[in-house]
Structure formats: structure tokens, C-alpha cells
Amino acid sequence: MRIDRFGGPALSLFRMVVGLLFLCHGLASLFGVFGGSRGTGEPVPLGQWPGWWAALIQALCGALVLLGLFTRPAALLASGSMAYAYFVVHQPEALLPLRNHGELSVLFCWSFLLVAVLGPGTWALDNLLPQRGTRAVGLDTGERSSVPV
């Protein structure tokens, strides 16, 4: 039994869990659900910079990553927003994430970067979309693969 065959489904499950958690953070800040913004029970005021816009990115990108739809660009945007959150909000408080409470931002940032690089995994809506600008190429193993033209 080869464990490699579980790579695609495992990546899909990882992507879905990270996307769902990010979506929940966005919904909490946008609508005051799940404890609200930072546990206050309240939403972030509409249009407030940067909190409301960050929450919008969290909700939209979280939903897209959860579904595996436009996964790579959504994950890249989510990763960048978490890098911004870490360096602008957390890092000025202290150098290390354990001291500045930025662990979640760092974990989300690197998790989404991993998804952006590795792709959505086996179970994703992206896999149902027609591939544009690719052509089939035979590999040494006899498998077919799509590569950009």
C-alpha cells in the first residue's frame, strides 16, 4: 500500500479546514457571529480600515479556499493579508509571535502560502473547470498530464 495516494485527499482536507477557519474569522468580524470581532460580540464597523476590509478578504478567500474554487489566487491573497496583519498589527508589539499574539496570523499566512504553491488537492471545484492554455503531454510513466503551452 502506497501512502502517496493519500496526498491529494489529505491536501484537500487541509485546505478545507484552513478555509473554513478563515471564513469563520471573517464572518465573526463582518456580522458579529461566533463571538464577534476579537470576542467582543460586535462586528467591525462597515468600511473601517483595515479591519472591515481584512474581514471581507477573510470571508471571501476563506469560502473560495474551502470550496477549492480559484484556490491559488484566493490562497495567495489570504496569505498576503495575514502577512500584512502580522507585520502591521502584531510585530510592532514584540519580535516573536509568542510575545505579540501573532501565532494565528503566521500559521494562516504559511498555510495559505502552502495551498497557493501546492494547489487545491484532489477534491476541489477547480478540478471541474476546463483547463485553458494547456495541452496533454505523455510522461515516462505513461500518465497524461497538462502543462502550459
mmCIF file of C-alpha atoms in Angstrom:
data_model
loop_
_atom_site.group_PDB
_atom_site.id
_atom_site.type_symbol
_atom_site.label_atom_id
_atom_site.label_comp_id
_atom_site.label_asym_id
_atom_site.label_seq_id
_atom_site.Cartn_x
_atom_site.Cartn_y
_atom_site.Cartn_z
ATOM 1 C CA MET A 1 0.000 0.000 0.000
ATOM 2 C CA ARG A 2 1.493 3.319 -1.094
ATOM 3 C CA ILE A 3 0.874 6.240 1.226
ATOM 4 C CA ASP A 4 1.432 8.684 -1.671
ATOM 5 C CA ARG A 5 -2.094 8.072 -2.900
ATOM 6 C CA PHE A 6 -3.423 9.886 0.160
ATOM 7 C CA GLY A 7 -1.530 13.108 -0.663
ATOM 8 C CA GLY A 8 -4.248 14.700 -2.813
ATOM 9 C CA PRO A 9 -7.130 13.961 -0.428
ATOM 10 C CA ALA A 10 -5.028 14.990 2.606
ATOM 11 C CA LEU A 11 -4.148 18.294 0.936
ATOM 12 C CA SER A 12 -7.837 18.801 0.141
ATOM 13 C CA LEU A 13 -8.835 18.214 3.761
ATOM 14 C CA PHE A 14 -6.098 20.579 4.967
ATOM 15 C CA ARG A 15 -7.283 23.237 2.500
ATOM 16 C CA MET A 16 -10.915 22.811 3.562
ATOM 17 C CA VAL A 17 -10.191 23.083 7.294
ATOM 18 C CA VAL A 18 -7.976 26.158 6.875
ATOM 19 C CA GLY A 19 -10.534 27.760 4.547
ATOM 20 C CA LEU A 20 -13.397 27.083 6.974
ATOM 21 C CA LEU A 21 -11.499 28.561 9.920
ATOM 22 C CA PHE A 22 -10.606 31.653 7.881
ATOM 23 C CA LEU A 23 -14.216 32.003 6.716
ATOM 24 C CA CYS A 24 -15.409 31.854 10.340
ATOM 25 C CA HIS A 25 -12.973 34.630 11.320
ATOM 26 C CA GLY A 26 -14.277 36.800 8.500
ATOM 27 C CA LEU A 27 -17.941 36.160 9.357
ATOM 28 C CA ALA A 28 -17.281 36.904 13.032
ATOM 29 C CA SER A 29 -15.800 40.290 12.173
ATOM 30 C CA LEU A 30 -18.319 41.173 9.455
ATOM 31 C CA PHE A 31 -21.517 40.106 11.218
ATOM 32 C CA GLY A 32 -20.671 39.742 14.908
ATOM 33 C CA VAL A 33 -21.368 35.981 14.886
ATOM 34 C CA PHE A 34 -19.214 33.312 16.614
ATOM 35 C CA GLY A 35 -18.260 35.799 19.344
ATOM 36 C CA GLY A 36 -17.796 38.772 17.047
ATOM 37 C CA SER A 37 -14.666 40.722 16.259
ATOM 38 C CA ARG A 38 -11.913 39.817 18.753
ATOM 39 C CA GLY A 39 -14.524 38.227 21.036
ATOM 40 C CA THR A 40 -16.464 41.458 21.600
ATOM 41 C CA GLY A 41 -19.703 40.076 20.170
ATOM 42 C CA GLU A 42 -19.784 43.033 17.790
ATOM 43 C CA PRO A 43 -18.944 43.340 14.091
ATOM 44 C CA VAL A 44 -16.229 45.632 12.792
ATOM 45 C CA PRO A 45 -17.823 48.930 11.683
ATOM 46 C CA LEU A 46 -18.708 48.897 7.973
ATOM 47 C CA GLY A 47 -15.842 50.113 5.789
ATOM 48 C CA GLN A 48 -13.398 50.640 8.676
ATOM 49 C CA TRP A 49 -9.774 50.393 7.562
ATOM 50 C CA PRO A 50 -8.154 47.907 7.785
ATOM 51 C CA GLY A 51 -10.401 45.686 9.944
ATOM 52 C CA TRP A 52 -13.536 45.548 7.823
ATOM 53 C CA TRP A 53 -11.577 45.039 4.609
ATOM 54 C CA ALA A 54 -9.483 42.308 6.236
ATOM 55 C CA ALA A 55 -12.687 40.598 7.362
ATOM 56 C CA LEU A 56 -14.063 40.792 3.824
ATOM 57 C CA ILE A 57 -10.883 39.168 2.482
ATOM 58 C CA GLN A 58 -11.125 36.511 5.191
ATOM 59 C CA ALA A 59 -14.747 35.686 4.371
ATOM 60 C CA LEU A 60 -14.371 35.656 0.576
ATOM 61 C CA CYS A 61 -10.990 33.949 0.387
ATOM 62 C CA GLY A 62 -11.950 31.518 3.144
ATOM 63 C CA ALA A 63 -15.073 30.487 1.219
ATOM 64 C CA LEU A 64 -13.178 30.134 -2.075
ATOM 65 C CA VAL A 65 -10.383 28.104 -0.489
ATOM 66 C CA LEU A 66 -12.911 25.931 1.367
ATOM 67 C CA LEU A 67 -14.673 25.138 -1.904
ATOM 68 C CA GLY A 68 -11.453 24.793 -3.875
ATOM 69 C CA LEU A 69 -12.584 27.427 -6.365
ATOM 70 C CA PHE A 70 -9.948 29.834 -7.740
ATOM 71 C CA THR A 71 -7.885 28.311 -4.965
ATOM 72 C CA ARG A 72 -4.399 29.534 -5.813
ATOM 73 C CA PRO A 73 -5.207 33.257 -6.219
ATOM 74 C CA ALA A 74 -7.546 33.211 -3.206
ATOM 75 C CA ALA A 75 -4.917 31.477 -1.059
ATOM 76 C CA LEU A 76 -2.220 33.906 -2.214
ATOM 77 C CA LEU A 77 -4.397 36.911 -1.316
ATOM 78 C CA ALA A 78 -5.249 35.341 2.055
ATOM 79 C CA SER A 79 -1.557 34.651 2.743
ATOM 80 C CA GLY A 80 -0.611 38.221 1.897
ATOM 81 C CA SER A 81 -3.355 39.644 4.100
ATOM 82 C CA MET A 82 -2.092 37.583 7.023
ATOM 83 C CA ALA A 83 1.500 38.695 6.403
ATOM 84 C CA TYR A 84 0.209 42.293 6.478
ATOM 85 C CA ALA A 85 -1.702 41.576 9.695
ATOM 86 C CA TYR A 86 1.379 40.127 11.331
ATOM 87 C CA PHE A 87 3.827 42.866 10.369
ATOM 88 C CA VAL A 88 1.459 45.812 10.862
ATOM 89 C CA VAL A 89 -0.636 44.693 13.842
ATOM 90 C CA HIS A 90 1.406 42.138 15.782
ATOM 91 C CA GLN A 91 5.119 42.581 15.095
ATOM 92 C CA PRO A 92 5.306 46.184 16.413
ATOM 93 C CA GLU A 93 4.241 44.841 19.845
ATOM 94 C CA ALA A 94 7.164 42.401 20.108
ATOM 95 C CA LEU A 95 9.531 40.494 17.822
ATOM 96 C CA LEU A 96 8.343 36.927 18.406
ATOM 97 C CA PRO A 97 4.836 35.632 17.657
ATOM 98 C CA LEU A 98 4.524 34.097 21.122
ATOM 99 C CA ARG A 99 5.098 37.526 22.646
ATOM 100 C CA ASN A 100 2.961 39.582 20.237
ATOM 101 C CA HIS A 101 -0.010 37.137 19.919
ATOM 102 C CA GLY A 102 0.597 36.791 16.196
ATOM 103 C CA GLU A 103 0.773 32.972 16.043
ATOM 104 C CA LEU A 104 -2.578 32.661 14.265
ATOM 105 C CA SER A 105 -1.605 35.225 11.624
ATOM 106 C CA VAL A 106 1.678 33.407 10.998
ATOM 107 C CA LEU A 107 0.001 29.994 10.803
ATOM 108 C CA PHE A 108 -2.670 31.254 8.399
ATOM 109 C CA CYS A 109 -0.055 33.058 6.291
ATOM 110 C CA TRP A 110 2.131 29.978 5.827
ATOM 111 C CA SER A 111 -0.828 27.600 5.479
ATOM 112 C CA PHE A 112 -2.316 29.643 2.661
ATOM 113 C CA LEU A 113 1.080 30.022 1.006
ATOM 114 C CA LEU A 114 1.405 26.227 1.060
ATOM 115 C CA VAL A 115 -2.028 25.856 -0.566
ATOM 116 C CA ALA A 116 -1.148 28.508 -3.171
ATOM 117 C CA VAL A 117 2.032 26.633 -4.090
ATOM 118 C CA LEU A 118 0.745 23.034 -3.938
ATOM 119 C CA GLY A 119 -2.746 23.673 -5.286
ATOM 120 C CA PRO A 120 -6.164 22.596 -4.057
ATOM 121 C CA GLY A 121 -5.689 18.834 -3.870
ATOM 122 C CA THR A 122 -7.951 16.161 -5.299
ATOM 123 C CA TRP A 123 -11.333 17.312 -4.012
ATOM 124 C CA ALA A 124 -11.766 20.831 -5.404
ATOM 125 C CA LEU A 125 -14.135 22.645 -7.719
ATOM 126 C CA ASP A 126 -11.067 23.905 -9.587
ATOM 127 C CA ASN A 127 -10.607 20.351 -10.885
ATOM 128 C CA LEU A 128 -14.005 20.529 -12.589
ATOM 129 C CA LEU A 129 -13.188 23.713 -14.527
ATOM 130 C CA PRO A 130 -11.889 23.378 -18.075
ATOM 131 C CA GLN A 131 -8.150 23.979 -18.254
ATOM 132 C CA ARG A 132 -7.239 26.828 -20.600
ATOM 133 C CA GLY A 133 -3.902 27.187 -22.300
ATOM 134 C CA THR A 134 -2.766 23.616 -21.594
ATOM 135 C CA ARG A 135 -2.049 20.585 -23.690
ATOM 136 C CA ALA A 136 -1.709 16.905 -22.786
ATOM 137 C CA VAL A 137 1.822 15.546 -22.558
ATOM 138 C CA GLY A 138 2.809 11.887 -22.062
ATOM 139 C CA LEU A 139 5.185 11.280 -19.170
ATOM 140 C CA ASP A 140 7.690 8.442 -18.787
ATOM 141 C CA THR A 141 5.200 6.616 -16.561
ATOM 142 C CA GLY A 142 2.601 6.604 -19.338
ATOM 143 C CA GLU A 143 0.376 9.017 -17.410
ATOM 144 C CA ARG A 144 -1.154 12.065 -19.051
ATOM 145 C CA SER A 145 -0.539 15.493 -17.609
ATOM 146 C CA SER A 146 -1.424 19.043 -18.592
ATOM 147 C CA VAL A 147 1.340 21.556 -18.976
ATOM 148 C CA PRO A 148 1.130 25.228 -20.012
ATOM 149 C CA VAL A 149 1.747 25.949 -23.666
#
